[in-house]
Amino acid sequence: MTDSVHDETEGGRPHRLPHRWPTLVAIVLVVATFVDGVPPVGLLAGLLGVMPVCYLFFGGFRGGLRAFRVLAVQLAGLAGFTAVAALALAADGTLGLRVVAVGWLAHGIWDILHHRSGRVVPRAWSEWCAVVDVGGALAILTLA
């Protein structure tokens, strides 16, 4: 039996594109954000600090934080990503951008783990966020 979401075909071609809208939207956002160069480290670090807060809001709204272990992991993520953001702000110039890029890349991995588990946030969100984070990190490292 085939999975209708991922294996639908027409003439032997998969119909995956409609299911990848979060990826497509994320790519557009990354290009629009970095087309004129790298934004200031303060903005990038601020976004890194806000990313885990979004997960807490989603998790609270969806009831995904009721288990103490899940809440503890999300709070640890908030503390860790906020610490990386603060370190990036404390560093000078290119080093600060590299630190924030590593934080964004780490958050991309965080997103992928959430996408695989299907918990805390909707999968469309974690897919979108993973592409934004990894794409943004690569853009920062390439352009900085």
C-alpha positions as a LaTeX table, in Angstrom:
\begin{tabular}{lrrr}
\hline
Residue & $x$ (\AA) & $y$ (\AA) & $z$ (\AA) \\
\hline
Met1 & 0.00 & 0.00 & 0.00 \\
Thr2 & 1.32 & 3.45 & $-0.78$ \\
Asp3 & 1.31 & 6.55 & 1.38 \\
Ser4 & $-1.07$ & 8.90 & $-0.42$ \\
Val5 & 0.68 & 12.02 & 0.86 \\
His6 & 4.13 & 11.14 & $-0.39$ \\
Asp7 & 3.69 & 8.56 & $-3.13$ \\
Glu8 & 0.90 & 9.91 & $-5.33$ \\
Thr9 & 1.97 & 9.84 & $-8.92$ \\
Glu10 & 0.71 & 11.01 & $-12.24$ \\
Gly11 & 2.48 & 9.45 & $-15.17$ \\
Gly12 & 5.19 & 8.17 & $-12.81$ \\
Arg13 & 5.99 & 11.64 & $-11.37$ \\
Pro14 & 5.57 & 12.28 & $-7.64$ \\
His15 & 3.18 & 14.99 & $-6.43$ \\
Arg16 & 5.40 & 16.24 & $-3.63$ \\
Leu17 & 5.56 & 19.92 & $-4.49$ \\
Pro18 & 2.21 & 20.89 & $-2.93$ \\
His19 & 3.32 & 19.26 & 0.32 \\
Arg20 & 6.57 & 21.22 & 0.39 \\
Trp21 & 5.01 & 24.68 & 0.64 \\
Pro22 & 6.78 & 25.40 & 3.97 \\
Thr23 & 10.14 & 24.78 & 2.29 \\
Leu24 & 9.29 & 26.99 & $-0.68$ \\
Val25 & 8.09 & 29.84 & 1.56 \\
Ala26 & 11.23 & 29.50 & 3.68 \\
Ile27 & 13.54 & 29.69 & 0.67 \\
Val28 & 11.81 & 32.87 & $-0.49$ \\
Leu29 & 12.24 & 34.36 & 3.01 \\
Val30 & 15.94 & 33.47 & 3.17 \\
Val31 & 16.62 & 34.96 & $-0.26$ \\
Ala32 & 14.67 & 38.14 & 0.58 \\
Thr33 & 16.48 & 38.49 & 3.91 \\
Phe34 & 20.01 & 38.04 & 2.57 \\
Val35 & 19.76 & 39.44 & $-0.96$ \\
Asp36 & 21.26 & 42.75 & 0.22 \\
Gly37 & 23.86 & 41.14 & 2.47 \\
Val38 & 23.91 & 40.01 & 6.06 \\
Pro39 & 21.59 & 41.83 & 8.48 \\
Pro40 & 23.11 & 43.23 & 11.69 \\
Val41 & 24.23 & 40.68 & 14.27 \\
Gly42 & 21.80 & 42.21 & 16.79 \\
Leu43 & 18.82 & 41.33 & 14.60 \\
Leu44 & 20.10 & 37.83 & 13.89 \\
Ala45 & 20.86 & 37.18 & 17.57 \\
Gly46 & 17.45 & 38.55 & 18.55 \\
Leu47 & 15.77 & 36.15 & 16.16 \\
Leu48 & 17.80 & 33.28 & 17.62 \\
Gly49 & 16.48 & 34.20 & 21.06 \\
Val50 & 12.88 & 34.42 & 19.82 \\
Met51 & 12.90 & 31.10 & 17.93 \\
Pro52 & 12.56 & 28.88 & 21.03 \\
Val53 & 9.89 & 31.19 & 22.47 \\
Cys54 & 7.75 & 30.35 & 19.43 \\
Tyr55 & 8.10 & 26.68 & 20.32 \\
Leu56 & 6.93 & 27.40 & 23.87 \\
Phe57 & 3.89 & 29.31 & 22.56 \\
Phe58 & 3.00 & 26.55 & 20.11 \\
Gly59 & 3.55 & 23.86 & 22.72 \\
Gly60 & 1.44 & 25.68 & 25.28 \\
Phe61 & $-1.36$ & 26.33 & 22.83 \\
Arg62 & $-1.36$ & 22.77 & 21.51 \\
Gly63 & $-1.06$ & 21.20 & 24.98 \\
Gly64 & 2.30 & 19.69 & 24.10 \\
Leu65 & 4.08 & 20.96 & 27.22 \\
Arg66 & 1.99 & 19.13 & 29.82 \\
Ala67 & 4.66 & 16.51 & 30.39 \\
Phe68 & 7.41 & 17.88 & 32.63 \\
Arg69 & 10.16 & 16.32 & 30.48 \\
Val70 & 8.91 & 18.04 & 27.32 \\
Leu71 & 8.64 & 21.40 & 29.08 \\
Ala72 & 12.12 & 20.96 & 30.58 \\
Val73 & 13.63 & 20.23 & 27.15 \\
Gln74 & 11.95 & 23.30 & 25.64 \\
Leu75 & 13.14 & 25.53 & 28.52 \\
Ala76 & 16.67 & 24.13 & 28.17 \\
Gly77 & 16.51 & 24.97 & 24.46 \\
Leu78 & 15.42 & 28.50 & 25.30 \\
Ala79 & 18.30 & 28.88 & 27.75 \\
Gly80 & 20.85 & 27.43 & 25.34 \\
Phe81 & 19.83 & 29.43 & 22.28 \\
Thr82 & 19.56 & 32.62 & 24.36 \\
Ala83 & 23.08 & 32.01 & 25.68 \\
Val84 & 24.42 & 31.57 & 22.14 \\
Ala85 & 22.64 & 34.78 & 21.09 \\
Ala86 & 24.19 & 36.66 & 24.03 \\
Leu87 & 27.62 & 35.28 & 23.15 \\
Ala88 & 27.18 & 36.43 & 19.55 \\
Leu89 & 26.31 & 39.93 & 20.76 \\
Ala90 & 29.37 & 39.99 & 23.02 \\
Ala91 & 31.72 & 38.95 & 20.23 \\
Asp92 & 33.12 & 41.44 & 17.76 \\
Gly93 & 32.33 & 41.68 & 14.04 \\
Thr94 & 32.74 & 38.54 & 11.99 \\
Leu95 & 33.18 & 36.34 & 15.06 \\
Gly96 & 29.76 & 37.44 & 16.33 \\
Leu97 & 28.21 & 36.58 & 12.98 \\
Arg98 & 29.89 & 33.17 & 12.96 \\
Val99 & 28.62 & 32.45 & 16.48 \\
Val100 & 25.07 & 33.41 & 15.53 \\
Ala101 & 25.35 & 31.27 & 12.38 \\
Val102 & 26.32 & 28.26 & 14.51 \\
Gly103 & 23.31 & 29.01 & 16.72 \\
Trp104 & 21.01 & 29.17 & 13.71 \\
Leu105 & 22.44 & 25.90 & 12.39 \\
Ala106 & 21.93 & 24.27 & 15.80 \\
His107 & 18.35 & 25.53 & 15.83 \\
Gly108 & 17.88 & 23.99 & 12.39 \\
Ile109 & 18.84 & 20.64 & 13.89 \\
Trp110 & 16.40 & 21.35 & 16.75 \\
Asp111 & 13.70 & 21.94 & 14.11 \\
Ile112 & 14.49 & 18.69 & 12.30 \\
Leu113 & 14.21 & 16.73 & 15.55 \\
His114 & 10.84 & 18.35 & 16.23 \\
His115 & 9.71 & 17.60 & 12.69 \\
Arg116 & 10.62 & 13.95 & 13.09 \\
Ser117 & 8.81 & 13.65 & 16.43 \\
Gly118 & 5.73 & 15.59 & 15.32 \\
Arg119 & 5.44 & 17.01 & 18.84 \\
Val120 & 5.29 & 20.51 & 20.29 \\
Val121 & 4.92 & 22.39 & 16.98 \\
Pro122 & 3.11 & 21.59 & 13.74 \\
Arg123 & 5.31 & 19.81 & 11.21 \\
Ala124 & 4.79 & 22.59 & 8.67 \\
Trp125 & 6.28 & 25.04 & 11.20 \\
Ser126 & 9.31 & 22.90 & 12.01 \\
Glu127 & 9.94 & 22.27 & 8.31 \\
Trp128 & 9.69 & 25.99 & 7.51 \\
Cys129 & 11.87 & 26.94 & 10.46 \\
Ala130 & 14.53 & 24.32 & 9.65 \\
Val131 & 14.92 & 25.62 & 6.11 \\
Val132 & 15.04 & 29.25 & 7.30 \\
Asp133 & 17.59 & 28.42 & 10.00 \\
Val134 & 19.91 & 26.27 & 7.90 \\
Gly135 & 19.58 & 28.54 & 4.85 \\
Gly136 & 20.18 & 31.60 & 7.00 \\
Ala137 & 23.19 & 30.02 & 8.68 \\
Leu138 & 24.71 & 29.15 & 5.31 \\
Ala139 & 24.03 & 32.64 & 4.01 \\
Ile140 & 25.67 & 34.21 & 7.07 \\
Leu141 & 28.74 & 31.99 & 6.78 \\
Thr142 & 29.00 & 32.61 & 3.03 \\
Leu143 & 28.43 & 36.37 & 3.07 \\
Ala144 & 30.12 & 37.38 & 6.33 \\
\hline
\end{tabular}
